[in-house]
C-alpha angles and dihedrals in degrees: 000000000000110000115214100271097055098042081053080056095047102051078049087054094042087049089054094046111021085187092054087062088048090058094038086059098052091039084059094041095048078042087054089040095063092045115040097037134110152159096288094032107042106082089048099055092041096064084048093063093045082059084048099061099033090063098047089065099214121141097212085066103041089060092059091046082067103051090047087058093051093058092031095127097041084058106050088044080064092065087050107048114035092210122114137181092229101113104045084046080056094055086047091048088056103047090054094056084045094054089047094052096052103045097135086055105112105169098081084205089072102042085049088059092040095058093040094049094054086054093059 
């Protein structure tokens, strides 16, 4: 949502770093990717930004490219099935920095209470 005048100061920008203009491209087309991506189309789009990348050169990119293909699979099943494990990441989260806070607390009763009452 660039107006005229900063898109003037990209290309400026792009001119100066020609590799700068390579990541930007693939920064827009992953951006594109996650929105405009579903259950028919992910797969798809996600081979598209691997041609993407592979075409930018950069090292930086390529070695995300890898690790996208390793979890290939894990990442398009996020596009099927609309579950995460966020919130339960989030409770765990929480009781670590619990347990960290109340290391002096002996009595495992209390620290018990203290961890269920913050999850009220």
């Amino acid at each position: 949502h660039l107006n005229a005048d900063e898109m003037e100061q990209l290309n400026y920008f792009f001119s100066l770093a020609p590799d700068l203009k390579k990541a930007y491209i693939v920064k827009e087309t992953f951006y594109q990717w996650l929105k405009e991506s579903d259950q028919t189309n992910a797969k798809r789009n996600l081979e598209h930004l691997y041609k993407v990348i592979e075409r930018s050169g950069l090292e930086e990119y390529q070695y995300m490219k890898r690790t996208f293909k390793n979890w290939e699979k894990e990442i398009l099943n996020s596009f099927l099935f609309p579950y995460t494990n966020g919130f339960i990441e989030g409770i765990n989260n929480k009781i670590k920095v619990i347990k960290r806070m109340s290391y002096s607390i002996r009595n495992f009763k209390r620290l018990r209470n203290k961890v269920l009452c913050s999850l009220i």
